Amino acid sequence: MTKNKRTYSKQSPDRELLPKRVEQNVQKDRPHTINEEGIASEYKKVSKSILPTAFFIIISGGEKKEKDYFKIISCSKKIKRIKIEYIADPAKLTPKGMLSTAQYLKGIYSTSQNHDSEPPDQYYIISDVDHFIDELKEIIQKCKKEKLNLIISNSCFEVWLYYAYKSEKPNFIVPSQSLKISSEFKRWLPESIEGGANPVKAIFNIRNNIINAKANYNEDAHGIPVLFSTNMFLLAEELLPLIEPELKELIECSDIRANRYRNTI
């Protein structure tokens, strides 16, 4: 999260992002510590009068599952402290294509004269390893240099969804042909989780998702997550303080609706 936070005023609910900024005395590189409840210690101290607000641009190679994952955050009228712009350009779904999109947008915002349009706090590129390993190795250092957050799931985004429900590595039988891993894992995932891994509702398990993904994370010498690893927890850790306590309320409402439905059967 950037040191300069936008502010959200309860007296102006129709305006999500205000230009006023507040300096936060937080060390940028200090690691988060997770307590027994699965909530980072820094997240508990949020001012009631001034709430941190952020604008994230998420550029993804997934046009469906990834977009569905952020749907509740993007569409809920209750969550006002985070604005997300999700981009999945059908013509630029490869790592190189997404990098060029991020560079273009960053250039546009840096030269914009429109003072009503606040520049994004964070840019995220979300990619599967799948068969893009060579391109990912090529862009990883460029992303670091240009301060673009590269989020990689190996072999696919569904690995992140898996850890929303499971704490151990998947017992998925890896096919002999590496290019089939992603497609086979996507077919296997619904069978491994009771009720399936709904990408829309997976956000409700974000706390455990962070803990489980971090516990099973490893990367190779190039900084690429190894098989069944994902660094999506980096993005999730930034989202978590911005969707609390609204997410808790949404979970409670979802549970009430589910109980009502069960009682009518």
XYZ file of N, CA and C in Angstrom:
795
model
N 0.843 -1.188 0.000
C 0.000 0.000 0.000
C 0.872 1.228 0.000
N 0.503 2.252 -0.683
C 1.292 3.460 -0.716
C 1.210 4.190 0.595
N 2.227 5.014 0.883
C 2.232 5.761 2.116
C 1.168 6.827 2.101
N 0.913 7.419 0.939
C -0.094 8.455 0.841
C -1.449 7.836 0.604
N -2.349 7.996 1.556
C -3.667 7.385 1.460
C -4.703 8.425 1.083
N -5.584 8.078 0.175
C -6.726 8.947 -0.054
C -7.645 8.843 1.141
N -8.551 9.781 1.277
C -9.474 9.720 2.400
C -10.900 9.627 1.911
N -11.700 8.903 2.668
C -13.123 8.759 2.365
C -13.904 9.403 3.487
N -14.741 10.336 3.165
C -15.518 11.044 4.166
C -16.920 10.495 4.225
N -17.391 10.133 5.423
C -18.743 9.619 5.580
C -19.783 10.676 5.248
N -19.372 11.962 5.269
C -20.316 13.021 4.963
C -20.515 13.185 3.465
N -19.684 12.524 2.662
C -19.825 12.611 1.208
C -19.830 11.208 0.612
N -20.886 10.430 0.857
C -20.891 9.021 0.449
C -20.896 8.806 -1.039
N -21.278 9.819 -1.837
C -21.361 9.621 -3.276
C -20.012 9.777 -3.968
N -19.013 10.213 -3.224
C -17.695 10.391 -3.816
C -16.718 9.441 -3.162
N -16.310 8.422 -3.909
C -15.477 7.379 -3.316
C -14.045 7.851 -3.102
N -13.521 8.621 -4.038
C -12.121 8.989 -3.976
C -11.993 10.496 -3.911
N -11.457 11.013 -2.834
C -11.249 12.432 -2.666
C -9.765 12.742 -2.821
N -9.435 13.922 -3.356
C -8.029 14.222 -3.632
C -7.168 14.440 -2.415
N -7.776 14.710 -1.244
C -6.990 14.960 -0.055
C -6.210 13.714 0.346
N -4.956 13.884 0.721
C -4.121 12.748 1.096
C -3.646 12.901 2.533
N -3.447 11.816 3.209
C -2.976 11.815 4.588
C -1.720 10.987 4.675
N -0.663 11.545 5.253
C 0.595 10.814 5.384
C 0.464 9.761 6.475
N 0.874 8.551 6.165
C 0.835 7.449 7.128
C 2.254 7.100 7.541
N 2.516 7.038 8.831
C 3.846 6.712 9.324
C 4.007 5.203 9.414
N 4.144 4.572 8.238
C 4.258 3.116 8.161
C 5.449 2.768 7.295
N 6.251 1.821 7.726
C 7.373 1.380 6.921
C 6.856 0.562 5.759
N 7.232 0.978 4.547
C 6.695 0.355 3.339
C 7.025 -1.121 3.240
N 8.255 -1.500 3.632
C 8.701 -2.871 3.419
C 8.533 -3.749 4.648
N 7.884 -3.243 5.704
C 7.724 -4.057 6.903
C 6.765 -5.208 6.639
N 7.138 -6.439 6.908
C 6.249 -7.578 6.628
C 5.051 -7.588 7.556
N 3.927 -8.065 7.041
C 2.730 -8.218 7.864
C 2.896 -9.428 8.772
N 2.371 -9.347 9.984
C 2.343 -10.510 10.874
C 0.908 -10.958 11.046
N 0.672 -12.236 10.892
C -0.675 -12.779 10.956
C -0.925 -13.347 12.338
N -2.018 -12.925 12.983
C -2.335 -13.447 14.302
C -3.185 -14.700 14.195
N -3.673 -15.210 15.316
C -4.413 -16.477 15.321
C -5.723 -16.366 14.562
N -6.253 -15.163 14.430
C -7.504 -14.983 13.706
C -7.276 -14.862 12.212
N -5.983 -14.828 11.815
C -5.673 -14.735 10.397
C -5.724 -13.317 9.881
N -5.652 -12.322 10.768
C -5.723 -10.936 10.356
C -4.397 -10.270 10.682
N -3.831 -9.589 9.707
C -2.556 -8.924 9.938
C -2.707 -7.886 11.035
N -1.680 -7.784 11.905
C -1.769 -6.906 13.066
C -1.983 -5.456 12.675
N -1.373 -5.025 11.539
C -1.527 -3.640 11.119
C -2.969 -3.302 10.767
N -3.745 -4.316 10.379
C -5.083 -4.076 9.869
C -6.066 -3.691 10.972
N -5.714 -3.942 12.224
C -6.665 -3.726 13.299
C -6.798 -2.254 13.678
N -5.757 -1.446 13.401
C -5.771 -0.065 13.826
C -6.185 0.840 12.670
N -7.475 0.992 12.465
C -8.004 1.836 11.406
C -8.783 2.969 12.032
N -8.437 4.205 11.695
C -9.114 5.363 12.255
C -10.571 5.373 11.829
N -11.454 5.699 12.768
C -12.878 5.752 12.462
C -13.239 7.035 11.731
N -12.455 8.087 11.924
C -12.764 9.360 11.298
C -12.191 9.471 9.891
N -10.999 8.878 9.668
C -10.379 8.908 8.351
C -10.058 7.480 7.933
N -10.732 6.992 6.917
C -10.546 5.624 6.471
C -9.640 5.592 5.249
N -8.653 4.686 5.199
C -7.764 4.615 4.043
C -8.521 4.188 2.802
N -8.244 4.852 1.701
C -8.911 4.559 0.445
C -7.874 4.340 -0.632
N -8.152 3.456 -1.573
C -7.164 3.153 -2.597
C -7.824 2.879 -3.935
N -7.034 3.033 -4.976
C -7.465 2.781 -6.340
C -6.465 1.801 -6.945
N -6.941 0.590 -7.273
C -6.097 -0.436 -7.876
C -6.519 -0.651 -9.320
N -5.550 -0.749 -10.207
C -5.810 -1.221 -11.570
C -5.288 -2.649 -11.654
N -6.167 -3.559 -12.025
C -5.818 -4.972 -12.134
C -5.917 -5.383 -13.595
N -4.785 -5.778 -14.147
C -4.713 -6.206 -15.546
C -4.500 -7.708 -15.542
N -5.419 -8.431 -16.147
C -5.411 -9.881 -16.009
C -5.453 -10.595 -17.353
N -4.929 -11.812 -17.345
C -5.017 -12.668 -18.520
C -6.251 -13.544 -18.475
N -7.040 -13.416 -17.410
C -8.264 -14.206 -17.269
C -9.494 -13.342 -17.449
N -10.361 -13.749 -18.327
C -11.560 -12.956 -18.618
C -12.774 -13.397 -17.798
N -12.663 -14.486 -17.065
C -13.823 -15.019 -16.349
C -13.555 -15.213 -14.850
N -12.791 -16.240 -14.480
C -12.608 -16.600 -13.067
C -12.022 -15.448 -12.259
N -10.974 -14.827 -12.788
C -10.336 -13.742 -12.061
C -11.298 -12.560 -11.892
N -12.001 -12.234 -12.937
C -12.963 -11.127 -12.869
C -14.064 -11.442 -11.863
N -14.531 -12.680 -11.846
C -15.566 -13.081 -10.892
C -15.074 -12.957 -9.455
N -13.784 -13.221 -9.237
C -13.232 -13.157 -7.880
C -13.372 -11.747 -7.299
N -13.188 -10.734 -8.126
C -13.245 -9.349 -7.660
C -14.642 -8.742 -7.782
N -15.611 -9.543 -8.231
C -16.946 -9.006 -8.521
C -17.607 -8.391 -7.297
N -17.548 -9.061 -6.154
C -18.203 -8.547 -4.948
C -17.599 -7.204 -4.535
N -16.282 -7.107 -4.628
C -15.619 -5.856 -4.261
C -16.010 -4.738 -5.220
N -16.067 -5.059 -6.496
C -16.357 -4.053 -7.507
C -17.811 -3.608 -7.502
N -18.706 -4.535 -7.201
C -20.138 -4.256 -7.345
C -20.841 -3.863 -6.053
N -20.271 -4.224 -4.903
C -20.953 -3.944 -3.643
C -20.975 -2.452 -3.342
N -22.153 -1.954 -2.985
C -22.291 -0.548 -2.596
C -21.795 -0.315 -1.174
N -21.597 -1.396 -0.434
C -21.127 -1.278 0.948
C -19.625 -1.010 1.024
N -18.880 -1.581 0.082
C -17.428 -1.437 0.095
C -17.046 -0.171 -0.649
N -16.630 0.843 0.085
C -16.365 2.153 -0.497
C -14.907 2.587 -0.400
N -14.084 1.828 0.321
C -12.713 2.269 0.553
C -11.734 1.765 -0.497
N -12.210 1.031 -1.487
C -11.342 0.534 -2.547
C -12.068 0.650 -3.886
N -11.377 1.181 -4.851
C -11.891 1.229 -6.212
C -10.999 0.339 -7.067
N -11.620 -0.566 -7.808
C -10.874 -1.488 -8.655
C -11.299 -1.323 -10.105
N -10.331 -1.162 -10.967
C -10.581 -1.163 -12.406
C -9.966 -2.436 -12.965
N -10.805 -3.348 -13.431
C -10.352 -4.647 -13.910
C -10.269 -4.635 -15.435
N -9.121 -5.015 -15.966
C -8.901 -4.981 -17.412
C -8.415 -6.338 -17.889
N -9.119 -6.891 -18.853
C -8.694 -8.130 -19.507
C -8.894 -7.932 -21.009
N -7.899 -7.380 -21.642
C -7.969 -7.074 -23.075
C -7.808 -8.370 -23.869
N -8.834 -8.782 -24.604
C -8.750 -10.047 -25.363
C -7.564 -10.110 -26.314
N -7.075 -8.947 -26.724
C -5.951 -8.908 -27.664
C -4.604 -8.924 -26.954
N -4.622 -8.794 -25.612
C -3.363 -8.712 -24.878
C -3.438 -9.507 -23.575
N -3.674 -10.800 -23.690
C -3.825 -11.654 -22.509
C -2.537 -12.362 -22.117
N -1.476 -12.189 -22.893
C -0.192 -12.797 -22.561
C 0.558 -11.872 -21.591
N 1.559 -12.369 -20.885
C 2.322 -11.508 -19.981
C 2.881 -10.262 -20.651
N 3.448 -10.408 -21.846
C 3.986 -9.247 -22.558
C 2.871 -8.268 -22.919
N 1.734 -8.801 -23.331
C 0.604 -7.946 -23.685
C 0.090 -7.185 -22.485
N 0.000 -7.856 -21.341
C -0.474 -7.195 -20.133
C 0.518 -6.138 -19.661
N 1.810 -6.431 -19.789
C 2.826 -5.450 -19.413
C 2.696 -4.191 -20.266
N 2.498 -4.355 -21.559
C 2.358 -3.187 -22.435
C 1.118 -2.373 -22.072
N 0.029 -3.067 -21.668
C -1.179 -2.370 -21.238
C -0.908 -1.563 -19.977
N -0.218 -2.167 -19.027
C 0.113 -1.485 -17.773
C 0.999 -0.273 -18.035
N 1.986 -0.430 -18.891
C 2.882 0.678 -19.212
C 2.122 1.817 -19.879
N 1.209 1.472 -20.765
C 0.413 2.485 -21.449
C -0.449 3.262 -20.448
N -1.146 2.534 -19.570
C -2.016 3.188 -18.596
C -1.225 4.041 -17.616
N -0.083 3.543 -17.200
C 0.753 4.302 -16.274
C 1.215 5.609 -16.917
N 1.535 5.536 -18.201
C 1.928 6.739 -18.925
C 0.789 7.733 -19.043
N -0.412 7.225 -19.308
C -1.587 8.090 -19.432
C -1.850 8.820 -18.123
N -1.834 8.091 -17.011
C -2.121 8.707 -15.713
C -1.024 9.682 -15.288
N 0.220 9.383 -15.650
C 1.322 10.253 -15.231
C 1.311 11.589 -15.961
N 0.696 11.623 -17.144
C 0.660 12.864 -17.928
C -0.720 13.514 -17.939
N -1.677 12.911 -17.219
C -3.044 13.433 -17.228
C -3.107 14.794 -16.547
N -3.844 15.712 -17.163
C -4.064 17.041 -16.595
C -5.406 17.134 -15.892
N -6.115 15.999 -15.853
C -7.441 15.975 -15.223
C -7.281 15.761 -13.728
N -7.448 16.807 -12.936
C -7.229 16.718 -11.498
C -8.338 15.952 -10.780
N -9.458 15.701 -11.483
C -10.536 14.914 -10.886
C -10.238 13.418 -10.991
N -9.232 13.064 -11.770
C -8.877 11.662 -11.975
C -7.599 11.351 -11.207
N -7.752 10.771 -10.019
C -6.596 10.432 -9.197
C -5.827 9.267 -9.825
N -4.507 9.301 -9.818
C -3.730 8.184 -10.357
C -3.869 6.959 -9.463
N -3.739 5.770 -10.022
C -3.850 4.539 -9.227
C -2.769 4.459 -8.164
N -3.112 3.845 -7.032
C -2.136 3.587 -5.978
C -1.277 2.383 -6.318
N -1.888 1.405 -6.981
C -1.165 0.174 -7.307
C -1.617 -0.343 -8.673
N -0.666 -0.903 -9.404
C -0.952 -1.626 -10.643
C -0.619 -3.098 -10.395
N -1.539 -3.974 -10.775
C -1.312 -5.413 -10.623
C -1.491 -6.106 -11.976
N -0.555 -6.958 -12.303
C -0.660 -7.825 -13.479
C -0.834 -9.244 -12.959
N -1.947 -9.879 -13.332
C -2.238 -11.235 -12.853
C -2.101 -12.226 -14.008
N -1.200 -13.173 -13.852
C -0.927 -14.129 -14.926
C -0.828 -15.555 -14.398
N -1.228 -16.495 -15.223
C -0.959 -17.909 -14.969
C 0.438 -18.229 -15.497
N 1.051 -19.277 -14.945
C 2.289 -19.765 -15.546
C 1.939 -20.491 -16.833
N 1.097 -21.531 -16.699
C 0.608 -22.272 -17.870
C 1.744 -22.459 -18.877
N 1.588 -21.938 -20.103
C 2.665 -22.052 -21.081
C 3.351 -20.707 -21.333
N 3.277 -19.797 -20.327
C 3.869 -18.468 -20.469
C 5.173 -18.312 -19.689
N 5.781 -19.399 -19.291
C 6.945 -19.341 -18.418
C 8.068 -18.482 -18.994
N 8.343 -18.590 -20.288
C 9.435 -17.823 -20.892
C 9.135 -16.324 -20.878
N 7.878 -15.966 -21.172
C 7.505 -14.554 -21.156
C 7.555 -13.986 -19.739
N 7.155 -14.780 -18.766
C 7.171 -14.316 -17.379
C 8.605 -14.056 -16.917
N 9.520 -14.935 -17.284
C 10.924 -14.726 -16.933
C 11.457 -13.438 -17.572
N 10.938 -13.137 -18.757
C 11.403 -11.959 -19.487
C 10.899 -10.660 -18.881
N 9.675 -10.664 -18.338
C 9.080 -9.410 -17.858
C 9.229 -9.194 -16.349
N 9.638 -10.202 -15.602
C 9.613 -10.093 -14.145
C 10.479 -8.948 -13.629
N 11.656 -8.774 -14.189
C 12.528 -7.683 -13.751
C 12.023 -6.324 -14.239
N 11.400 -6.305 -15.411
C 10.830 -5.055 -15.929
C 9.712 -4.572 -15.014
N 8.905 -5.515 -14.542
C 7.811 -5.164 -13.639
C 8.348 -4.584 -12.335
N 9.396 -5.195 -11.802
C 9.993 -4.691 -10.557
C 10.546 -3.278 -10.761
N 11.226 -3.068 -11.884
C 11.835 -1.776 -12.164
C 10.784 -0.685 -12.305
N 9.646 -1.020 -12.920
C 8.598 -0.034 -13.168
C 7.522 -0.032 -12.078
N 7.773 -0.762 -10.983
C 6.873 -0.816 -9.832
C 5.473 -1.274 -10.235
N 5.450 -2.331 -11.033
C 4.212 -3.001 -11.415
C 4.190 -4.343 -10.698
N 3.168 -4.592 -9.927
C 3.094 -5.815 -9.125
C 2.698 -7.005 -10.007
N 3.589 -7.951 -10.132
C 3.340 -9.130 -10.962
C 2.859 -10.280 -10.082
N 1.619 -10.679 -10.273
C 1.006 -11.760 -9.510
C 0.933 -13.001 -10.395
N 1.560 -14.074 -9.935
C 1.658 -15.293 -10.748
C 1.118 -16.489 -9.983
N 0.294 -17.272 -10.652
C -0.191 -18.535 -10.088
C 0.308 -19.673 -10.959
N 0.844 -20.706 -10.314
C 1.366 -21.854 -11.044
C 0.559 -23.105 -10.664
N -0.218 -23.668 -11.575
C -0.149 -23.343 -12.988
C -1.218 -22.342 -13.444
N -2.228 -22.092 -12.601
C -3.345 -21.247 -13.006
C -3.967 -20.568 -11.772
N -4.856 -19.625 -12.013
C -5.499 -18.864 -10.943
C -6.287 -19.771 -10.010
N -6.719 -20.904 -10.527
C -7.481 -21.842 -9.713
C -6.691 -22.362 -8.517
N -5.369 -22.265 -8.565
C -4.547 -22.644 -7.410
C -4.858 -21.722 -6.233
N -5.041 -20.434 -6.514
C -5.427 -19.483 -5.470
C -6.811 -19.823 -4.924
N -7.744 -20.161 -5.794
C -9.085 -20.535 -5.351
C -9.035 -21.786 -4.482
N -8.161 -22.711 -4.817
C -8.009 -23.936 -4.036
C -7.635 -23.605 -2.597
N -6.670 -22.703 -2.416
C -6.209 -22.369 -1.066
C -7.212 -21.534 -0.276
N -8.278 -21.116 -0.910
C -9.354 -20.454 -0.166
C -10.092 -21.465 0.702
N -9.968 -22.733 0.355
C -10.706 -23.794 1.046
C -9.806 -24.848 1.682
N -8.561 -24.978 1.208
C -7.677 -26.041 1.672
C -6.357 -25.475 2.179
N -5.806 -26.107 3.214
C -4.551 -25.640 3.792
C -3.337 -26.430 3.313
N -3.562 -27.615 2.769
C -2.452 -28.437 2.316
C -2.336 -28.367 0.790
N -1.177 -28.736 0.270
C -1.000 -28.737 -1.181
C -1.955 -29.740 -1.819
N -2.436 -29.455 -3.016
C -3.389 -30.369 -3.659
C -2.767 -31.720 -3.978
N -3.561 -32.771 -3.823
C -3.081 -34.116 -4.154
C -3.414 -34.451 -5.603
N -3.375 -33.449 -6.416
C -3.645 -33.564 -7.853
C -2.544 -34.373 -8.529
N -2.950 -35.311 -9.358
C -1.984 -36.130 -10.093
C -1.558 -35.371 -11.343
N -0.295 -34.985 -11.375
C 0.212 -34.146 -12.465
C 0.334 -34.967 -13.746
N -0.278 -34.502 -14.847
C -0.160 -35.225 -16.122
C 1.265 -35.169 -16.655
N 1.619 -36.123 -17.466
C 2.987 -36.206 -17.993
C 3.320 -35.034 -18.911
N 2.326 -34.521 -19.619
C 2.546 -33.385 -20.507
C 2.266 -32.088 -19.733
N 3.294 -31.271 -19.571
C 3.192 -30.072 -18.735
C 2.148 -29.086 -19.229
N 1.924 -29.019 -20.518
C 0.960 -28.066 -21.066
C -0.478 -28.433 -20.716
N -0.677 -29.644 -20.213
C -2.026 -30.077 -19.838
C -2.323 -29.853 -18.351
N -1.317 -29.441 -17.609
C -1.494 -29.290 -16.156
C -2.614 -28.318 -15.836
N -2.597 -27.157 -16.463
C -3.581 -26.118 -16.162
C -5.005 -26.574 -16.450
N -5.231 -27.103 -17.641
C -6.578 -27.528 -18.023
C -7.063 -28.690 -17.162
N -6.160 -29.637 -16.845
C -6.529 -30.779 -16.023
C -6.825 -30.343 -14.587
N -6.049 -29.394 -14.066
C -6.270 -28.916 -12.706
C -7.616 -28.203 -12.596
N -7.962 -27.440 -13.611
C -9.249 -26.737 -13.604
C -10.411 -27.714 -13.578
N -10.255 -28.854 -14.240
C -11.307 -29.873 -14.221
C -11.337 -30.622 -12.893
N -10.164 -30.766 -12.279
C -10.056 -31.506 -11.022
C -10.565 -30.699 -9.831
N -10.387 -29.394 -9.862
C -10.680 -28.545 -8.713
C -12.096 -28.691 -8.167
N -13.142 -28.649 -8.984
C -14.497 -28.778 -8.423
C -14.713 -30.087 -7.663
N -14.016 -31.124 -8.070
C -14.165 -32.421 -7.415
C -13.455 -32.462 -6.058
N -12.473 -31.608 -5.868
C -11.661 -31.643 -4.647
C -12.283 -30.857 -3.496
N -13.256 -30.014 -3.794
C -13.862 -29.157 -2.778
C -15.369 -29.364 -2.764
N -15.894 -29.664 -1.612
C -17.336 -29.881 -1.485
C -18.079 -28.608 -1.857
N -18.975 -28.728 -2.811
C -19.719 -27.558 -3.270
C -19.002 -26.774 -4.348
N -17.769 -27.192 -4.686
C -17.003 -26.502 -5.720
C -16.288 -25.270 -5.204
N -15.452 -24.708 -6.035
C -14.690 -23.506 -5.680
C -15.273 -22.324 -6.429
N -16.319 -21.742 -5.853
C -17.000 -20.616 -6.487
C -16.103 -19.381 -6.419
N -15.648 -18.850 -7.568
C -14.732 -17.703 -7.536
C -15.367 -16.449 -6.951
N -16.681 -16.308 -7.084
C -17.361 -15.127 -6.548
C -17.355 -15.149 -5.019
N -17.599 -16.310 -4.440
C -17.692 -16.425 -2.984
C -16.343 -16.700 -2.307
N -15.322 -16.999 -3.094
C -14.010 -17.301 -2.510
C -13.455 -16.110 -1.736
N -13.851 -14.900 -2.115
C -13.381 -13.707 -1.419
C -13.793 -13.723 0.048
N -14.878 -14.431 0.369
C -15.329 -14.525 1.764
C -14.286 -15.230 2.645
N -13.442 -16.053 2.020
C -12.428 -16.813 2.752
C -11.035 -16.188 2.620
N -10.983 -14.895 2.377
C -9.706 -14.251 2.052
C -8.669 -14.388 3.163
N -9.100 -14.392 4.423
C -8.133 -14.503 5.527
C -7.405 -15.844 5.479
N -8.189 -16.920 5.437
C -7.578 -18.247 5.359
C -6.830 -18.436 4.042
N -7.343 -17.801 2.986
C -6.691 -17.887 1.682
C -5.257 -17.366 1.759
N -5.084 -16.239 2.434
C -3.751 -15.649 2.601
C -2.843 -16.599 3.377
N -3.347 -17.097 4.500
C -2.547 -17.987 5.355
C -2.142 -19.250 4.610
N -3.101 -19.885 3.933
C -2.834 -21.150 3.246
C -1.872 -20.976 2.073
N -2.074 -19.924 1.288
C -1.207 -19.702 0.123
C 0.215 -19.356 0.551
N 0.355 -18.570 1.615
C 1.694 -18.213 2.092
C 2.424 -19.430 2.648
N 1.700 -20.273 3.351
C 2.310 -21.457 3.967
C 2.833 -22.438 2.924
N 2.234 -22.420 1.738
C 2.620 -23.367 0.688
C 3.375 -22.693 -0.456
N 3.899 -21.507 -0.197
C 4.543 -20.754 -1.278
C 6.038 -21.033 -1.381
N 6.463 -21.271 -2.605
C 7.884 -21.380 -2.940
C 8.074 -20.853 -4.353
N 9.249 -20.334 -4.629
C 9.532 -19.855 -5.982
C 10.894 -20.347 -6.435
N 11.115 -20.324 -7.750
C 12.384 -20.810 -8.288
C 13.418 -19.683 -8.324
N 14.556 -19.958 -8.907
C 15.660 -18.990 -8.930
C 15.322 -17.737 -9.731
N 14.319 -17.840 -10.606
C 13.904 -16.692 -11.420
C 12.825 -15.852 -10.739
N 12.365 -16.309 -9.568
C 11.293 -15.595 -8.887
C 9.912 -16.020 -9.331
N 9.833 -17.135 -10.060
C 8.551 -17.666 -10.527
C 8.028 -18.681 -9.513
N 6.770 -18.577 -9.084
C 6.223 -19.573 -8.152
C 6.348 -20.980 -8.725
N 6.708 -21.936 -7.873
C 6.768 -23.329 -8.321
C 5.350 -23.867 -8.428
N 5.226 -25.077 -8.947
C 3.905 -25.674 -9.147
C 3.106 -25.714 -7.838
N 1.836 -25.322 -7.922
C 0.899 -25.242 -6.795
C 1.260 -24.121 -5.811
N 1.965 -23.124 -6.308
C 2.248 -21.918 -5.528
C 1.643 -20.713 -6.232
N 1.266 -19.724 -5.449
C 0.744 -18.470 -5.992
C 1.076 -17.335 -5.039
N 1.481 -16.206 -5.601
C 1.741 -15.033 -4.754
C 0.560 -14.059 -4.767
N -0.630 -14.578 -5.058
C -1.830 -13.753 -5.000
C -2.063 -13.208 -3.597
N -1.443 -13.836 -2.605
C -1.612 -13.351 -1.229
C -1.068 -11.933 -1.066
N -0.137 -11.516 -1.941
C 0.394 -10.158 -1.871
C -0.695 -9.128 -2.177
N -1.493 -9.417 -3.197
C -2.626 -8.548 -3.529
C -3.706 -8.646 -2.459
N -3.962 -9.861 -1.997
C -5.010 -10.070 -0.986
C -4.686 -9.336 0.314
N -3.411 -9.302 0.690
C -3.010 -8.602 1.915
C -3.236 -7.099 1.801
N -3.156 -6.572 0.591
C -3.432 -5.152 0.387
C -4.938 -4.885 0.395
N -5.711 -5.848 -0.090
C -7.169 -5.691 -0.137
C -7.816 -5.800 1.241
N -7.297 -6.709 2.062
C -7.958 -7.047 3.318
C -8.296 -5.850 4.198
N -7.369 -4.931 4.457
C -7.733 -3.814 5.334
C -8.715 -2.847 4.712
N -8.895 -2.933 3.408
C -9.777 -2.007 2.708
C -11.206 -2.528 2.563
N -11.416 -3.783 2.881
C -12.766 -4.351 2.745
C -13.325 -4.828 4.076
N -12.622 -4.506 5.155
C -13.114 -4.795 6.498
C -13.709 -3.517 7.060
N -14.793 -3.511 7.804
C -15.584 -4.680 8.209
C -16.722 -4.992 7.239
N -16.736 -4.296 6.097
C -17.843 -4.478 5.157
C -17.977 -5.921 4.692
N -16.829 -6.581 4.495
C -16.866 -7.962 4.037
C -17.548 -8.854 5.065
N -17.282 -8.611 6.343
C -17.907 -9.396 7.404
C -19.425 -9.283 7.327
N -19.906 -8.074 7.080
C -21.346 -7.863 6.967
C -21.918 -8.586 5.757
N -21.175 -8.576 4.651
C -21.622 -9.278 3.444
C -21.669 -10.787 3.673
N -20.689 -11.302 4.430
C -20.668 -12.734 4.747
C -21.885 -13.102 5.582
N -22.189 -12.271 6.574
C -23.346 -12.528 7.436
C -24.640 -12.523 6.625
N -24.770 -11.589 5.709
C -25.969 -11.529 4.860
C -26.059 -12.761 3.967
N -24.909 -13.200 3.441
C -24.889 -14.389 2.591
C -25.298 -15.625 3.379
N -24.824 -15.726 4.632
C -25.175 -16.870 5.483
C -26.666 -16.876 5.809
N -27.235 -15.709 6.043
C -28.667 -15.608 6.338
C -29.490 -16.075 5.148
N -29.094 -15.628 3.938
C -29.816 -16.049 2.731
C -29.695 -17.554 2.520
N -28.493 -18.098 2.768
C -28.295 -19.541 2.597
C -29.148 -20.327 3.564
N -29.247 -19.868 4.819
C -30.059 -20.560 5.833
C -31.546 -20.499 5.466
N -31.967 -19.369 4.971
C -33.374 -19.242 4.547
C -33.691 -20.185 3.418
N -32.730 -20.301 2.479
C -32.935 -21.196 1.353
C -33.025 -22.648 1.805
N -32.118 -23.030 2.732
C -32.136 -24.405 3.240
C -33.438 -24.704 3.978
N -33.959 -23.719 4.674
C -35.195 -23.939 5.440
C -36.433 -24.068 4.567
N -36.334 -23.607 3.320
C -37.468 -23.692 2.412
C -37.482 -24.993 1.613
N -36.366 -25.728 1.681
C -36.285 -27.001 0.931
C -37.022 -28.112 1.669
